[in-house]
């Protein structure tokens, strides 16, 4: 394998096969197991890094859109093309770009091979009626069928805020598999507020959908989602939605690991840019891996000015040297290449600053990777840079009116842990229970505001995505959220032992929505639940939760739960991970699996992947 060497200051000397070392550090896998994962592409014909040009996905701006999910040949590597499951034959699928407030219909036809089964399409980050949200059991698109999704692009009587969103398959227990094989694309909303800022646009507005894959010697994606002793996919897909067993085709957490790092479907591309300001829309589209992005050149790290998170503009711009994004998180940044003509800079993922690691260490930390090389050329004299300068601290957009009225005490508590499902199988859990599509765990009322406490009692980081509405991060471990988290968000990093307080208002739509970890193997193995917006007067908001610690203990059954909960919070606030012994004690009251002999037990369904 060739060695990938970037410009000074970037990650250098990293061979693809050396990813085995990364896997042992990130997952705690044995060296032999990690070598097996990282060595799968040993025979593939890999090009030198930064020899293929960056592509921008095709863009659709129509109000009426038709997408066909079909198998297609995609040129990931030189030589034999890779068969992927795509929208309209490309990976990523076409970028849908629409003005705020203008209704958009998307007709999706499932023309994939019959053995793939039914699919759904979730407009991730959108505020749409429940029946059009694309949840795992919401009217899936059967093989050969067509289903229409309607997106009003309205929220609380106004057009949705401009944002970098996306769409992807959300199939029942098969989300990880179907995203791995290519059912993903971007969805961008524009509005007048954002346009008035004078941000870089046109060719200076770049989508960077970053992810990873792994292939065999024939350049075909490795399928680690189907164990040899499982039921056949065709038998599962002939059964009701979700199949006859639990967690069909969902794989374990090694399923979506891979040492090939791609941007918009291109392996380590280069991008020719001019010595002017650019807007980069960073997107982590990986199933499981975490990236900590930084930009480096011959003179060291180049600062990025973050202007937006996944739900749109921040209240103020913030200069950052690195930006940690978990699966499904997005960040928009302005990079000023002025004065850098002739330089080459590399966007890479690395450990970064201590602050990027969160309050405590965690197992699934950032993956070292090089994504794209920017080659800076002169500015076109016929098209000078007329974009506005965006400085650190510059005001961008106020939070919506409802944000000021959010309570500082939680109305509900959601504890993300590990346990068993109703069949006795190991599972990731929310409040001690694995996902059941027939169960509704909360009923907030239309028009009401609620504050939710998200707590992580495992020794892995989770990235929790909440459908339907955008949220404000009120606290992280009892402290105010950092500046880059003070805008609207819908996906939240929660490190081991951490507690994150978020608040929102439920507007416009009744019906069921999802909350889940967007590390897709966690979602597919149970860390997901359903909550439903109901009419005023029909809700079930608990009354009288007191302190954060009391809220964390609300779902526990043992007398010692409160003291254990306080110890978990205390550990997080002191920058220490809560020890497994403490987390096990916290789980005892819920009757879940305790004293798991090793972290490996958390990476698979014990019954399916023995």
Coordinates of C-alpha atoms in Angstrom, one line a residue:
X1 CA 0.0 0.0 0.0
X2 CA 1.2 3.5 -0.8
X3 CA 1.9 6.0 1.9
X4 CA -0.2 9.1 1.9
X5 CA 1.8 12.3 2.6
X6 CA 0.1 15.7 2.9
X7 CA 1.5 19.2 3.3
X8 CA 3.3 20.4 6.3
X9 CA 1.1 20.5 9.4
X10 CA -1.3 17.9 8.1
X11 CA -1.4 14.2 9.0
X12 CA 1.4 12.5 7.2
X13 CA 3.0 9.1 6.7
X14 CA -0.3 7.3 7.3
X15 CA -0.7 4.1 5.4
X16 CA -4.2 2.6 4.9
X17 CA -3.2 -0.7 6.4
X18 CA -2.0 1.2 9.5
X19 CA -5.7 1.7 10.3
X20 CA -5.4 -1.5 12.3
X21 CA -3.7 0.6 15.0
X22 CA -6.5 3.1 14.8
X23 CA -9.1 0.4 15.2
X24 CA -7.5 -1.1 18.3
X25 CA -7.4 2.4 19.9
X26 CA -10.9 3.4 18.9
X27 CA -12.8 0.2 19.5
X28 CA -10.6 -1.8 21.9
X29 CA -10.6 -4.5 19.3
X30 CA -7.9 -7.2 19.4
X31 CA -4.9 -6.6 17.0
X32 CA -5.9 -9.7 15.0
X33 CA -9.5 -8.5 14.6
X34 CA -8.5 -5.0 13.7
X35 CA -6.0 -6.3 11.2
X36 CA -8.8 -8.3 9.6
X37 CA -10.9 -5.2 9.2
X38 CA -8.2 -2.9 8.0
X39 CA -6.6 -5.5 5.7
X40 CA -9.6 -6.3 3.7
X41 CA -8.6 -3.9 0.9
X42 CA -5.0 -5.1 0.7
X43 CA -5.5 -6.3 -2.9
X44 CA -7.4 -3.3 -4.1
X45 CA -5.8 -1.0 -6.6
X46 CA -5.7 2.3 -4.7
X47 CA -4.6 5.5 -6.4
X48 CA -2.2 8.0 -4.8
X49 CA -4.0 10.4 -2.5
X50 CA -5.2 13.7 -4.0
X51 CA -5.0 12.6 -7.6
X52 CA -8.8 12.7 -8.4
X53 CA -10.7 15.9 -8.6
X54 CA -13.4 16.7 -6.0
X55 CA -16.9 16.3 -7.4
X56 CA -20.0 18.2 -6.3
X57 CA -23.2 16.1 -6.4
X58 CA -25.7 17.0 -9.1
X59 CA -28.2 19.6 -7.8
X60 CA -32.0 19.5 -8.1
X61 CA -33.9 22.8 -7.5
X62 CA -37.4 21.8 -8.7
X63 CA -40.5 21.8 -6.5
X64 CA -41.6 18.4 -7.9
X65 CA -38.8 15.8 -7.6
X66 CA -38.6 12.2 -8.6
X67 CA -35.9 10.0 -7.2
X68 CA -35.3 6.4 -8.1
X69 CA -33.5 4.1 -5.6
X70 CA -31.6 1.7 -7.8
X71 CA -28.4 -0.3 -8.0
X72 CA -25.7 1.4 -10.0
X73 CA -22.0 1.1 -10.8
X74 CA -20.1 3.8 -9.0
X75 CA -16.4 4.5 -9.8
X76 CA -14.9 4.5 -6.3
X77 CA -11.5 3.2 -7.4
X78 CA -9.7 2.7 -10.7
X79 CA -10.7 -0.4 -12.6
X80 CA -13.8 -2.3 -11.8
X81 CA -16.7 -0.1 -10.6
X82 CA -18.4 -0.7 -7.3
X83 CA -22.0 -1.8 -7.2
X84 CA -24.0 0.5 -4.8
X85 CA -27.6 1.3 -3.9
X86 CA -28.1 4.8 -5.0
X87 CA -30.6 7.6 -5.6
X88 CA -30.7 8.3 -9.3
X89 CA -27.5 6.3 -10.0
X90 CA -25.1 8.5 -8.0
X91 CA -23.5 8.4 -4.6
X92 CA -24.1 10.7 -2.9
X93 CA -27.5 11.2 -4.4
X94 CA -28.5 14.5 -6.0
X95 CA -28.4 17.5 -3.7
X96 CA -31.9 18.9 -3.3
X97 CA -31.7 22.7 -2.9
X98 CA -34.9 24.6 -2.2
X99 CA -36.1 28.0 -1.0
X100 CA -37.4 28.2 2.5
X101 CA -41.2 28.1 2.8
X102 CA -41.8 26.6 -0.7
X103 CA -43.5 23.2 -0.6
X104 CA -41.4 20.4 -2.1
X105 CA -42.6 16.9 -3.1
X106 CA -40.3 14.0 -3.5
X107 CA -41.5 10.9 -5.2
X108 CA -39.3 7.9 -4.4
X109 CA -39.4 4.7 -6.4
X110 CA -37.8 1.6 -5.0
X111 CA -36.2 -0.1 -8.0
X112 CA -33.6 -1.8 -5.9
X113 CA -33.1 -5.6 -6.1
X114 CA -36.0 -7.4 -4.4
X115 CA -33.7 -8.9 -1.8
X116 CA -32.8 -5.3 -0.5
X117 CA -36.4 -5.1 0.8
X118 CA -38.4 -2.0 1.7
X119 CA -36.8 1.3 2.2
X120 CA -37.7 4.7 3.8
X121 CA -36.4 8.2 3.2
X122 CA -35.9 10.4 6.2
X123 CA -35.4 14.2 5.5
X124 CA -32.9 14.6 8.3
X125 CA -33.2 18.0 9.9
X126 CA -36.5 18.8 8.2
X127 CA -39.7 19.8 10.1
X128 CA -42.3 17.8 8.3
X129 CA -45.6 16.1 9.1
X130 CA -45.1 12.7 10.9
X131 CA -46.4 10.7 8.0
X132 CA -43.7 12.3 5.8
X133 CA -40.9 12.0 8.2
X134 CA -39.6 8.7 6.8
X135 CA -39.3 6.9 10.1
X136 CA -38.5 3.2 10.1
X137 CA -42.1 2.0 10.0
X138 CA -43.9 5.0 8.5
X139 CA -45.3 3.6 5.2
X140 CA -42.1 2.2 3.8
X141 CA -41.5 2.0 0.1
X142 CA -41.9 -1.6 -0.9
X143 CA -39.9 -3.2 -3.8
X144 CA -41.2 -1.9 -7.1
X145 CA -43.5 0.7 -5.4
X146 CA -43.5 4.5 -5.4
X147 CA -44.2 6.7 -2.4
X148 CA -44.5 10.5 -2.2
X149 CA -43.0 12.7 0.6
X150 CA -44.3 16.2 1.1
X151 CA -42.1 18.8 2.7
X152 CA -43.7 22.2 3.5
X153 CA -40.4 23.8 4.5
X154 CA -42.4 25.8 7.1
X155 CA -41.9 26.0 10.9
X156 CA -44.1 27.7 13.5
X157 CA -45.8 29.9 10.8
X158 CA -42.5 30.9 9.1
X159 CA -40.3 29.4 6.5
X160 CA -37.8 27.0 7.8
X161 CA -34.4 28.5 8.6
X162 CA -31.7 28.1 6.0
X163 CA -29.7 25.0 6.8
X164 CA -27.5 22.2 5.5
X165 CA -29.7 19.1 5.9
X166 CA -29.6 15.7 4.2
X167 CA -31.8 12.7 3.4
X168 CA -31.1 9.0 3.9
X169 CA -32.6 5.6 4.3
X170 CA -34.1 4.9 7.7
X171 CA -35.2 1.3 7.3
X172 CA -36.3 -0.8 10.3
X173 CA -33.1 -2.3 11.8
X174 CA -31.3 -1.9 8.4
X175 CA -30.4 1.7 8.4
X176 CA -26.7 1.0 8.8
X177 CA -26.6 -1.5 6.0
X178 CA -28.6 0.7 3.6
X179 CA -26.6 3.8 4.2
X180 CA -23.3 1.9 3.9
X181 CA -24.4 0.8 0.4
X182 CA -25.2 4.4 -0.7
X183 CA -28.7 5.6 0.1
X184 CA -27.7 9.1 1.1
X185 CA -27.9 12.7 -0.3
X186 CA -27.8 16.3 0.8
X187 CA -30.8 18.7 1.2
X188 CA -30.1 22.4 1.4
X189 CA -32.6 25.1 2.4
X190 CA -31.9 28.8 1.5
X191 CA -33.6 31.9 2.9
X192 CA -33.4 35.7 2.7
X193 CA -31.8 36.1 6.1
X194 CA -28.8 34.1 5.2
X195 CA -28.6 35.7 1.7
X196 CA -28.3 39.1 3.3
X197 CA -25.1 38.2 5.0
X198 CA -23.2 38.1 1.7
X199 CA -21.7 34.7 2.2
X200 CA -19.6 33.0 -0.5
X201 CA -21.9 31.3 -3.1
X202 CA -21.8 29.6 -6.4
X203 CA -18.5 27.8 -7.0
X204 CA -17.3 29.1 -3.7
X205 CA -20.0 27.2 -1.7
X206 CA -18.8 23.6 -1.4
X207 CA -20.6 20.5 0.0
X208 CA -18.1 18.2 1.6
X209 CA -19.9 14.9 2.5
X210 CA -17.2 13.0 4.4
X211 CA -17.3 9.3 5.1
X212 CA -15.5 6.0 5.0
X213 CA -15.8 2.7 3.2
X214 CA -14.0 -0.6 2.7
X215 CA -13.9 -2.9 -0.4
X216 CA -12.6 -6.3 -1.4
X217 CA -10.1 -7.1 -4.2
X218 CA -12.9 -6.7 -6.8
X219 CA -13.6 -3.1 -5.6
X220 CA -16.9 -4.3 -4.1
X221 CA -18.1 -2.9 -0.7
X222 CA -17.6 -5.4 2.1
X223 CA -20.9 -6.7 3.5
X224 CA -20.3 -7.2 7.2
X225 CA -24.0 -6.8 8.0
X226 CA -25.1 -10.4 7.3
X227 CA -23.6 -13.1 9.6
X228 CA -23.4 -16.6 8.0
X229 CA -25.8 -18.1 10.6
X230 CA -28.5 -15.5 10.2
X231 CA -31.8 -16.0 8.3
X232 CA -31.6 -15.2 4.6
X233 CA -32.4 -11.6 3.7
X234 CA -35.1 -12.7 1.4
X235 CA -36.9 -14.6 4.2
X236 CA -36.7 -11.5 6.4
X237 CA -37.9 -9.2 3.7
X238 CA -40.9 -11.4 3.0
X239 CA -42.0 -11.1 6.6
X240 CA -43.6 -8.0 8.1
X241 CA -41.5 -4.8 8.4
X242 CA -38.4 -5.5 10.4
X243 CA -38.4 -9.2 9.6
X244 CA -39.1 -12.2 11.9
X245 CA -36.0 -11.7 14.1
X246 CA -34.4 -8.9 16.1
X247 CA -31.8 -6.7 14.4
X248 CA -31.8 -8.4 11.0
X249 CA -28.9 -7.3 8.7
X250 CA -27.7 -4.7 11.1
X251 CA -24.2 -5.9 11.7
X252 CA -21.9 -5.0 14.6
X253 CA -19.8 -2.0 15.1
X254 CA -17.0 -3.3 12.9
X255 CA -19.5 -3.5 10.0
X256 CA -19.1 0.1 8.9
X257 CA -15.4 0.6 9.7
X258 CA -13.2 1.2 6.7
X259 CA -9.8 2.8 5.9
X260 CA -11.0 4.5 2.6
X261 CA -11.9 8.1 3.3
X262 CA -14.1 9.7 0.7
X263 CA -15.5 13.2 0.0
X264 CA -18.7 13.2 -2.1
X265 CA -17.9 9.7 -3.1
X266 CA -14.3 10.4 -4.2
X267 CA -11.3 8.8 -2.5
X268 CA -9.1 11.6 -1.0
X269 CA -9.8 14.2 -3.8
X270 CA -8.1 17.5 -4.5
X271 CA -10.0 20.7 -5.1
X272 CA -8.8 23.7 -7.1
X273 CA -9.7 26.8 -5.2
X274 CA -8.9 30.5 -5.7
X275 CA -7.2 32.8 -3.2
X276 CA -10.5 34.1 -1.8
X277 CA -13.2 33.2 0.8
X278 CA -15.0 29.9 0.6
X279 CA -18.0 28.4 2.4
X280 CA -17.5 24.8 3.3
X281 CA -20.4 22.7 4.3
X282 CA -18.8 19.9 6.4
X283 CA -20.9 16.8 6.8
X284 CA -20.0 13.5 8.7
X285 CA -22.0 10.9 6.7
X286 CA -20.3 7.9 8.3
X287 CA -22.3 5.2 10.0
X288 CA -20.1 5.1 13.1
X289 CA -16.8 6.9 12.9
X290 CA -16.1 10.3 14.4
X291 CA -14.1 13.0 12.6
X292 CA -12.3 16.0 14.1
X293 CA -11.7 18.3 11.2
X294 CA -8.9 20.8 10.9
X295 CA -7.2 22.5 7.9
X296 CA -3.4 22.6 7.7
X297 CA -0.9 24.1 5.2
X298 CA 2.8 24.9 5.1
X299 CA 2.4 27.5 7.8
X300 CA 0.4 25.3 10.2
X301 CA -3.2 25.3 11.1
X302 CA -5.6 27.6 9.2
X303 CA -8.5 28.9 11.3
X304 CA -12.0 28.2 10.2
X305 CA -14.9 30.6 11.1
X306 CA -17.9 28.5 12.0
X307 CA -21.1 30.2 11.0
X308 CA -23.7 27.4 11.3
X309 CA -24.4 24.0 12.9
X310 CA -26.8 21.4 11.5
X311 CA -29.9 23.5 12.1
X312 CA -28.7 26.7 10.6
X313 CA -26.8 29.9 11.5
X314 CA -25.3 30.4 14.9
X315 CA -26.1 33.5 17.0
X316 CA -22.5 34.6 16.5
X317 CA -19.6 33.4 14.4
X318 CA -16.8 31.5 16.2
X319 CA -13.3 30.9 15.0
X320 CA -12.1 27.4 15.5
X321 CA -8.9 25.4 14.9
X322 CA -10.7 22.0 14.9
X323 CA -14.4 20.9 14.7
X324 CA -15.5 17.5 16.0
X325 CA -18.4 16.1 14.1
X326 CA -20.1 12.7 14.9
X327 CA -22.3 10.8 12.5
X328 CA -25.0 13.1 11.0
X329 CA -23.5 16.3 12.5
X330 CA -22.9 19.2 10.1
X331 CA -21.0 22.5 10.4
X332 CA -20.7 25.4 8.0
X333 CA -17.4 27.3 8.0
X334 CA -15.8 30.2 6.1
X335 CA -12.2 29.6 5.1
X336 CA -10.2 32.6 3.7
X337 CA -7.6 31.4 1.2
X338 CA -6.6 35.0 0.5
X339 CA -2.8 35.4 0.3
X340 CA -2.3 31.6 0.0
X341 CA -1.8 31.4 -3.8
X342 CA 0.4 28.4 -4.7
X343 CA -0.2 26.6 -1.4
X344 CA -1.7 23.2 -0.8
X345 CA -3.8 22.7 2.3
X346 CA -5.3 19.5 3.7
X347 CA -8.6 19.0 5.4
X348 CA -7.9 16.2 7.9
X349 CA -9.3 14.5 10.9
X350 CA -7.1 14.1 14.0
X351 CA -7.0 14.2 17.8
X352 CA -7.1 18.0 17.8
X353 CA -7.3 20.1 20.9
X354 CA -8.2 18.8 24.4
X355 CA -11.5 20.7 24.2
X356 CA -12.5 18.8 21.1
X357 CA -12.5 15.6 23.1
X358 CA -15.3 16.8 25.3
X359 CA -15.5 16.6 29.1
X360 CA -14.2 13.1 29.4
X361 CA -12.1 10.6 27.4
X362 CA -14.1 8.1 25.3
X363 CA -13.5 4.9 23.4
X364 CA -14.9 6.0 20.0
X365 CA -12.7 9.0 19.5
X366 CA -11.8 10.8 16.3
X367 CA -10.5 8.7 13.5
X368 CA -7.2 9.9 11.9
X369 CA -7.9 10.6 8.2
X370 CA -7.0 12.8 5.3
X371 CA -10.0 13.9 3.3
X372 CA -9.3 16.6 0.7
X373 CA -6.4 18.7 -0.5
X374 CA -7.1 22.3 -1.5
X375 CA -4.8 23.7 -4.2
X376 CA -4.9 27.5 -4.1
X377 CA -4.7 29.4 -7.4
X378 CA -5.1 33.1 -8.4
X379 CA -8.4 34.9 -8.2
X380 CA -10.3 35.2 -11.5
X381 CA -9.8 38.9 -12.3
X382 CA -13.2 39.0 -14.1
X383 CA -14.9 37.8 -10.9
X384 CA -13.3 39.3 -7.8
X385 CA -14.3 38.3 -4.3
X386 CA -17.4 40.3 -3.3
X387 CA -18.4 38.2 -0.3
X388 CA -18.5 39.7 3.1
X389 CA -15.8 39.2 5.8
X390 CA -17.2 37.2 8.7
X391 CA -15.2 37.7 11.8
X392 CA -15.1 35.8 15.1
X393 CA -17.9 37.1 17.4
X394 CA -19.9 38.7 14.6
X395 CA -23.7 38.5 15.1
X396 CA -25.4 36.2 12.6
X397 CA -28.9 35.2 13.6
X398 CA -30.9 35.3 16.9
X399 CA -32.5 32.2 18.3
X400 CA -36.3 31.9 17.8
X401 CA -38.6 33.6 20.3
X402 CA -39.4 30.4 22.2
X403 CA -35.8 29.8 23.2
X404 CA -35.9 32.5 25.9
X405 CA -38.8 30.7 27.7
X406 CA -37.2 27.3 28.1
X407 CA -37.0 25.9 31.6
X408 CA -33.6 25.1 33.2
X409 CA -35.0 22.0 34.9
X410 CA -35.8 18.9 32.9
X411 CA -39.3 17.7 32.1
X412 CA -38.1 14.3 31.0
X413 CA -35.0 12.3 31.3
X414 CA -33.5 9.9 28.7
X415 CA -30.8 7.6 29.9
X416 CA -28.7 6.0 27.1
X417 CA -27.4 2.7 28.3
X418 CA -26.8 -1.0 27.5
X419 CA -29.2 -3.8 28.5
X420 CA -31.4 -6.5 26.9
X421 CA -34.5 -6.5 24.7
X422 CA -37.7 -8.4 25.3
X423 CA -36.1 -11.5 23.8
X424 CA -33.2 -11.4 26.3
X425 CA -30.6 -10.3 23.7
X426 CA -27.9 -7.7 24.4
X427 CA -29.0 -4.3 23.2
X428 CA -28.3 -0.6 23.4
X429 CA -31.1 1.0 25.3
X430 CA -33.0 4.2 26.2
X431 CA -34.2 4.2 29.8
X432 CA -33.3 0.6 30.0
X433 CA -35.5 -0.5 27.0
X434 CA -34.6 -1.4 23.4
X435 CA -36.6 -0.1 20.5
X436 CA -40.1 -1.4 20.0
X437 CA -42.0 0.2 17.2
X438 CA -45.3 -0.5 19.0
X439 CA -44.3 1.4 22.1
X440 CA -44.6 5.2 22.6
X441 CA -42.3 6.5 25.4
X442 CA -43.4 10.2 25.6
X443 CA -46.4 12.3 24.6
X444 CA -45.5 16.0 24.5
X445 CA -48.3 18.4 23.6
X446 CA -48.6 20.5 20.5
X447 CA -47.6 24.1 21.2
X448 CA -45.8 23.1 24.5
X449 CA -42.1 23.7 25.4
X450 CA -40.2 21.0 27.1
X451 CA -36.7 20.5 28.5
X452 CA -35.1 17.1 28.1
X453 CA -32.1 15.7 29.9
X454 CA -29.9 13.3 27.9
X455 CA -27.6 11.2 30.0
X456 CA -25.0 8.7 28.9
X457 CA -24.3 5.8 31.3
X458 CA -22.1 3.8 28.9
X459 CA -18.4 4.0 28.2
X460 CA -18.9 5.0 24.6
X461 CA -19.9 8.4 23.2
X462 CA -23.3 8.6 21.6
X463 CA -24.6 11.1 19.0
X464 CA -28.3 11.5 19.8
X465 CA -30.6 12.7 17.0
X466 CA -34.1 14.0 17.7
X467 CA -36.5 14.2 14.8
X468 CA -39.1 16.9 14.0
X469 CA -38.0 20.0 15.8
X470 CA -34.8 21.9 16.4
X471 CA -33.4 22.2 20.0
X472 CA -31.3 24.6 22.0
X473 CA -28.5 23.2 24.2
X474 CA -29.1 24.7 27.6
X475 CA -26.3 23.0 29.6
X476 CA -23.6 20.5 29.2
X477 CA -22.7 18.9 32.6
X478 CA -24.4 21.8 34.4
X479 CA -22.4 24.5 32.6
X480 CA -23.5 26.7 29.8
X481 CA -23.0 25.2 26.3
X482 CA -19.9 26.3 24.4
X483 CA -20.4 29.0 21.8
X484 CA -20.4 26.6 18.9
X485 CA -23.3 24.7 20.5
X486 CA -25.4 27.7 21.3
X487 CA -27.3 27.7 18.0
X488 CA -30.1 25.4 17.0
X489 CA -29.2 21.7 16.8
X490 CA -30.8 18.3 16.3
X491 CA -27.9 16.0 17.0
X492 CA -26.0 16.0 20.3
X493 CA -22.7 14.5 21.4
X494 CA -22.9 12.8 24.8
X495 CA -19.6 11.5 26.2
X496 CA -19.5 8.8 28.8
X497 CA -21.1 9.9 32.1
X498 CA -22.2 13.2 30.5
X499 CA -25.5 14.9 30.9
X500 CA -26.8 17.4 28.3
X501 CA -29.9 19.6 28.8
X502 CA -31.8 20.6 25.7
X503 CA -35.1 22.4 25.1
X504 CA -37.6 22.9 22.3
X505 CA -41.2 23.8 21.4
X506 CA -43.4 21.3 19.5
X507 CA -45.1 23.1 16.6
X508 CA -47.3 22.4 13.6
X509 CA -47.5 18.6 13.5
X510 CA -49.1 15.8 15.5
X511 CA -47.9 12.3 15.4
X512 CA -45.0 10.0 16.1
X513 CA -41.3 10.9 15.7
X514 CA -38.1 9.2 16.6
X515 CA -35.1 9.7 18.9
X516 CA -32.0 7.6 18.4
X517 CA -28.3 7.4 18.4
X518 CA -27.0 8.2 14.9
X519 CA -24.1 5.9 15.2
X520 CA -26.2 3.6 13.0
X521 CA -25.1 0.3 14.5
X522 CA -26.3 1.6 17.9
X523 CA -29.7 2.6 16.4
X524 CA -30.1 -0.7 14.7
X525 CA -29.3 -2.5 17.9
X526 CA -32.0 -0.9 20.0
X527 CA -30.9 2.7 20.9
X528 CA -34.0 4.3 19.5
X529 CA -37.5 5.1 20.7
X530 CA -40.7 6.7 19.6
X531 CA -42.3 9.9 21.1
X532 CA -45.6 11.4 19.8
X533 CA -46.9 14.9 19.7
X534 CA -50.5 15.0 20.9
X535 CA -53.3 17.5 21.2
X536 CA -53.2 19.9 24.1
X537 CA -54.5 18.3 27.3
X538 CA -53.6 14.8 26.1
X539 CA -49.9 14.8 27.0
X540 CA -48.0 12.9 29.7
X541 CA -45.4 15.4 30.8
X542 CA -44.2 14.4 34.3
X543 CA -44.8 17.0 37.1
X544 CA -42.3 18.2 39.7
X545 CA -38.9 16.9 38.6
X546 CA -36.4 18.7 40.7
X547 CA -32.6 18.7 40.3
X548 CA -30.7 17.2 37.4
X549 CA -29.6 14.4 39.6
X550 CA -33.1 13.7 40.7
X551 CA -34.2 13.7 37.1
X552 CA -31.5 11.2 36.2
X553 CA -32.7 8.9 39.0
X554 CA -36.4 9.2 38.0
X555 CA -36.3 6.0 35.9
X556 CA -34.4 4.0 38.4
X557 CA -36.0 1.5 40.8
X558 CA -33.4 1.2 43.5
X559 CA -32.9 3.3 46.6
X560 CA -29.3 4.0 45.7
X561 CA -30.1 5.4 42.3
X562 CA -30.0 9.0 43.3
X563 CA -26.5 8.7 44.9
X564 CA -25.2 6.8 41.9
X565 CA -26.7 9.3 39.5
X566 CA -25.0 12.1 41.4
X567 CA -21.7 10.3 41.3
X568 CA -22.0 9.9 37.5
X569 CA -22.6 13.6 37.1
X570 CA -19.8 14.4 39.5
X571 CA -17.3 12.3 37.5
X572 CA -18.3 14.1 34.3
X573 CA -17.9 17.5 35.8
X574 CA -14.5 16.6 37.1
X575 CA -13.3 15.5 33.7
X576 CA -13.3 11.8 34.5
X577 CA -15.2 9.0 32.8
X578 CA -17.7 7.2 35.1
X579 CA -16.1 3.8 35.8
X580 CA -17.9 0.8 34.5
X581 CA -18.6 -0.4 38.0
X582 CA -20.5 2.7 38.7
X583 CA -22.4 2.5 35.4
X584 CA -23.3 -1.1 36.2
X585 CA -24.7 -0.1 39.5
X586 CA -26.8 2.5 37.8
X587 CA -28.2 -0.2 35.5
X588 CA -29.0 -2.7 38.3
X589 CA -32.3 -0.9 39.1
X590 CA -33.5 -1.4 35.5
X591 CA -32.8 -5.1 35.4
X592 CA -30.4 -4.9 32.5
X593 CA -27.3 -6.8 31.7
X594 CA -24.5 -5.9 34.2
X595 CA -20.8 -6.8 34.5
X596 CA -20.4 -7.4 30.8
X597 CA -17.0 -9.1 30.6
X598 CA -15.5 -6.9 27.9
X599 CA -16.3 -4.0 25.6
X600 CA -16.6 -6.4 22.7
X601 CA -20.0 -7.5 24.1
X602 CA -21.3 -4.1 23.3
X603 CA -20.4 -4.2 19.7
X604 CA -22.7 -6.9 18.5
X605 CA -26.0 -8.7 19.2
X606 CA -24.7 -11.6 21.2
X607 CA -27.4 -14.0 19.9
X608 CA -26.7 -13.2 16.2
X609 CA -23.0 -12.8 16.1
X610 CA -21.6 -15.5 18.3

